[in-house]
Amino acid sequence: MSELGGNQVGEGISAGRADELFQQHRQQIYRDTDKLFARLMLFQWVACIVIALLVSPRTWNGDASAIHVHVWAAIIIGGAITVFPVWMTRVWPGAVLTRHVIAVAQMLMSALLISLTGGRIETHFHVFGSLVILSFYRDWRVLIPATLVVALDHFLRGIYWPYSVYGVLTASPWRSIEHAGWVIFEDVFLVISCLRSISEMRFIANRTAALEASDQASRQLFEEAPIGMAVVGLDERFKQVNARFSQMVDYSEAELKTRAPLDITHPEDWDQTKQFAEAMLGGTARASMEKRYIRKNGEMIWATRTACIIRDETGQPHHFLIMVEDISERKRAEEALSESKRRLETALETNQLIMDNSQDVICTIDESGRFVTVNKASEALWGYTSAELEGHAYIEWVHPEDRPKTIEAAGKIRVNGKVVDFVNRYVRKDGSIVDVLWSASWSDSKKMMFCVAHDVTERSRIEKALREAKEDADRANRAKSEFLSRMSHELRTPLNAILGFGQLLERQNPTEKQLARVHHITSAGRHLLNLINEVLDISRIEAGNLQLSVEPVSLSEVLEETLDLMRPLASDRSMELSVGAELDGEQYVLADRQRLKQVLLNLLTNAVKYTPVGGKITISADASKPETMRVIVTDSGSGIPAQKLTRLFTPFDRLGAEQSGVEGTGLGLALCQRLMQAMDGAVGVSSEVGKGSAFWIELPGAKSPLEGLPKNRSVLEVQPHSLTGQKRKVLYIEDNFSNLTLVEQMLAERSDLQIITAMQGQLGLDLARKHLPDIILLDLHLPDLPGWEVLARLRRSKLTQDIPVIIISADATARQIDRLMAAGARAYLTKPLDITELFRAIDETISGANKLAECAAA
């Protein structure tokens, strides 16, 4: 239906164009014939005047003569007949009225000419000639007024002036009828001629319209073709190209018409292109080839070129018609496919080489558990060749004891898709046992298991030996810890008596000699006690049992406390103990406060002990490295030789100082190193013999915990929560002054809370019994008692057992939290503190206490 509709539309357009062409042609004939008659009528007017002058120029009346009336008739009447039609051909050329007026005027001119000649028979042929010329219009209707004018003229003049028309004085009316009959007789043939001429014009118009339509369709097909098309002359020059071809080669049609196809052809394809052209000229109907074109920008494209010869009516070659299709994408795809195929072949070859040369067994197993393919490594691993294994179930060679877990693992592979660390034992062909590590994956689409098996017999042996060694080491560590614990208990008991009685003897006014002996006893006892403490500390670190509370610590506070403790010892040895530069109170480090003081005291004690009397010791802080703080203890001692520096942190190695008389255990620096490592810090030394040493420690920097506090009280939207209006007492036991200040400022935002502080565990216990606070905030790491011991004592006392305790600590391990919550803590908050979380815990604790009080009262 669509094709039929399209044909009807095309036929309608063609018929309309044919009618347009017909009308244009006919109108052109009308205008051309109008011009012809304009010239003819002017000529006839002049001819009439000339004839009048020649035939009867004058008339005589006796001796008198005058211009003959015919002359005046030729001039005046001929002019009247001529001027108006000629004017109409200028004003309305091709109009219907114009050609009818001309027809009438032409017949009147014939009548004038006949009259001027006195009705000569020869001039009557002018009428028949005029009718023939009027038929040039190819409009038979103009013959009607012309015939009527001739008939009427002959009839009237034949009656009244027969001489003027017939050249006789009297004429029969039948003569006019006869003359009119001859005119009509001619009209019949002229009308037939006009109709045939119109039919031919219509045929020519239809044919021209059809040719135009065909040419338009061909041109449209040529221009809008989805492939490139071009017409090339026999001189190898482009004559016409369509838009697609111009787009393909990036040249305009005008540019291509100045070029030959070879100009845009890749040089390597020139010969083949010439051969195809010669073959077509030799008689080949058409030829196709793949060739390369060079675009205007130099880019190369691949194209399929099909060409044929268009011949003229005589069969001679006229031009080439070429059709070009861009196949660059296909070529690129073919090249990519070829490259992919090459890579695949290379990969297959490589895979085969890997399979053949792999030291591991590479195999495939079908869903029934049978080997499908096995590489050559199977012979080295199991003693069986590939042929002996393929087609057999793998479970046949699995050690009987490992078959259940192997079957279970195979089932899991199908569910999970793969396994990478499954180990089982296989029985080799010679009966020996081999441990095999499997990596396997399951493919649902291929119903196949892809496996790699590796011999781990030696690794299993080593791992077993390592496990046994670790178990032995763990047992040794446990034995050592138990031994140290027992020895600590066993040694502390007699040391308690030795030091106690030694101190009593010092108070009983002994003689000078006795005092010296007692001093040796107490000194040796204290040395032994320090040795026990340091050994226990190192043992705890190595066993991972050392409890640390790493939190922001004010470096200036710790250094001041440490220096206050060391100044009496330095003063006894007349030493100058100074700070290198004024310490910044805003410098904080992440550390356990007590353990940091322990490290600094150890370094300063060593500096005092190994620096000569009157020497100088300087302690300074350096923040030159980003996010790190370094504390340096510099002395003016004798220095340490470079070859001994590597032994400096070795336990019990005093680098020969045993002979110097300076007391020591050789464990201090080793303990410092382990404590710094446990706090994510470092310790080191630089020394120069004769000039002294500089021991340094590094710790991660931290922000002041006070920075989290709002500067404006309006920031915290705090409402008192006391139901009775009385203030609630909060006891905070904390040795870190910064943390203490932080919580004091936090609670200052609450008008319903009153804070009491203690920086030691025992003092906190005393304050708790004295003031009976509503809440106790407890830090775990205190200088005299551990926090869990303080909690335990609070719970054992009848006065304090019901006071809710909130733990505040930097230790956030789940084990620690569970242990303290089980011991009776009401809540556990981790540092750094969140203000909202602190207030929430306090409010919940107060609310819980109020509800208990209400229940008890009820």
mmCIF file of C-alpha atoms in Angstrom, residues 65 119 127 133 136 162 170 201 240 270 326 333 336 352 360 410 439-440 447 481 553 615 641 668 689 705 731 756:
data_model
loop_
_atom_site.group_PDB
_atom_site.id
_atom_site.type_symbol
_atom_site.label_atom_id
_atom_site.label_comp_id
_atom_site.label_asym_id
_atom_site.label_seq_id
_atom_site.Cartn_x
_atom_site.Cartn_y
_atom_site.Cartn_z
ATOM 1 C CA SER A 65 -5.436 65.893 -60.021
ATOM 2 C CA GLY A 119 -10.466 42.908 -56.182
ATOM 3 C CA VAL A 127 -6.699 35.633 -46.877
ATOM 4 C CA ILE A 133 -0.138 32.193 -40.316
ATOM 5 C CA PHE A 136 0.867 29.323 -35.872
ATOM 6 C CA PRO A 162 -18.556 44.236 -55.578
ATOM 7 C CA THR A 170 -22.116 43.346 -60.177
ATOM 8 C CA MET A 201 2.913 19.497 -27.451
ATOM 9 C CA GLN A 240 30.350 14.648 -10.040
ATOM 10 C CA TRP A 270 47.639 2.816 -7.428
ATOM 11 C CA ASP A 326 33.611 3.021 4.156
ATOM 12 C CA ALA A 333 37.389 -4.923 13.885
ATOM 13 C CA ALA A 336 41.371 -6.365 16.419
ATOM 14 C CA GLN A 352 50.608 -24.984 27.440
ATOM 15 C CA ASP A 360 52.727 -27.476 40.542
ATOM 16 C CA ALA A 410 34.678 -30.284 47.403
ATOM 17 C CA SER A 439 43.679 -23.828 45.118
ATOM 18 C CA ALA A 440 40.474 -24.658 43.267
ATOM 19 C CA LYS A 447 30.566 -28.095 35.303
ATOM 20 C CA SER A 481 56.302 -15.369 84.351
ATOM 21 C CA VAL A 553 49.715 14.645 78.497
ATOM 22 C CA GLY A 615 78.833 18.824 85.627
ATOM 23 C CA PRO A 641 82.402 5.065 72.507
ATOM 24 C CA GLY A 668 66.965 0.868 82.947
ATOM 25 C CA VAL A 689 83.748 10.703 73.888
ATOM 26 C CA PRO A 705 42.060 18.358 75.647
ATOM 27 C CA LEU A 731 34.418 13.208 93.022
ATOM 28 C CA ILE A 756 35.837 17.447 94.283
#
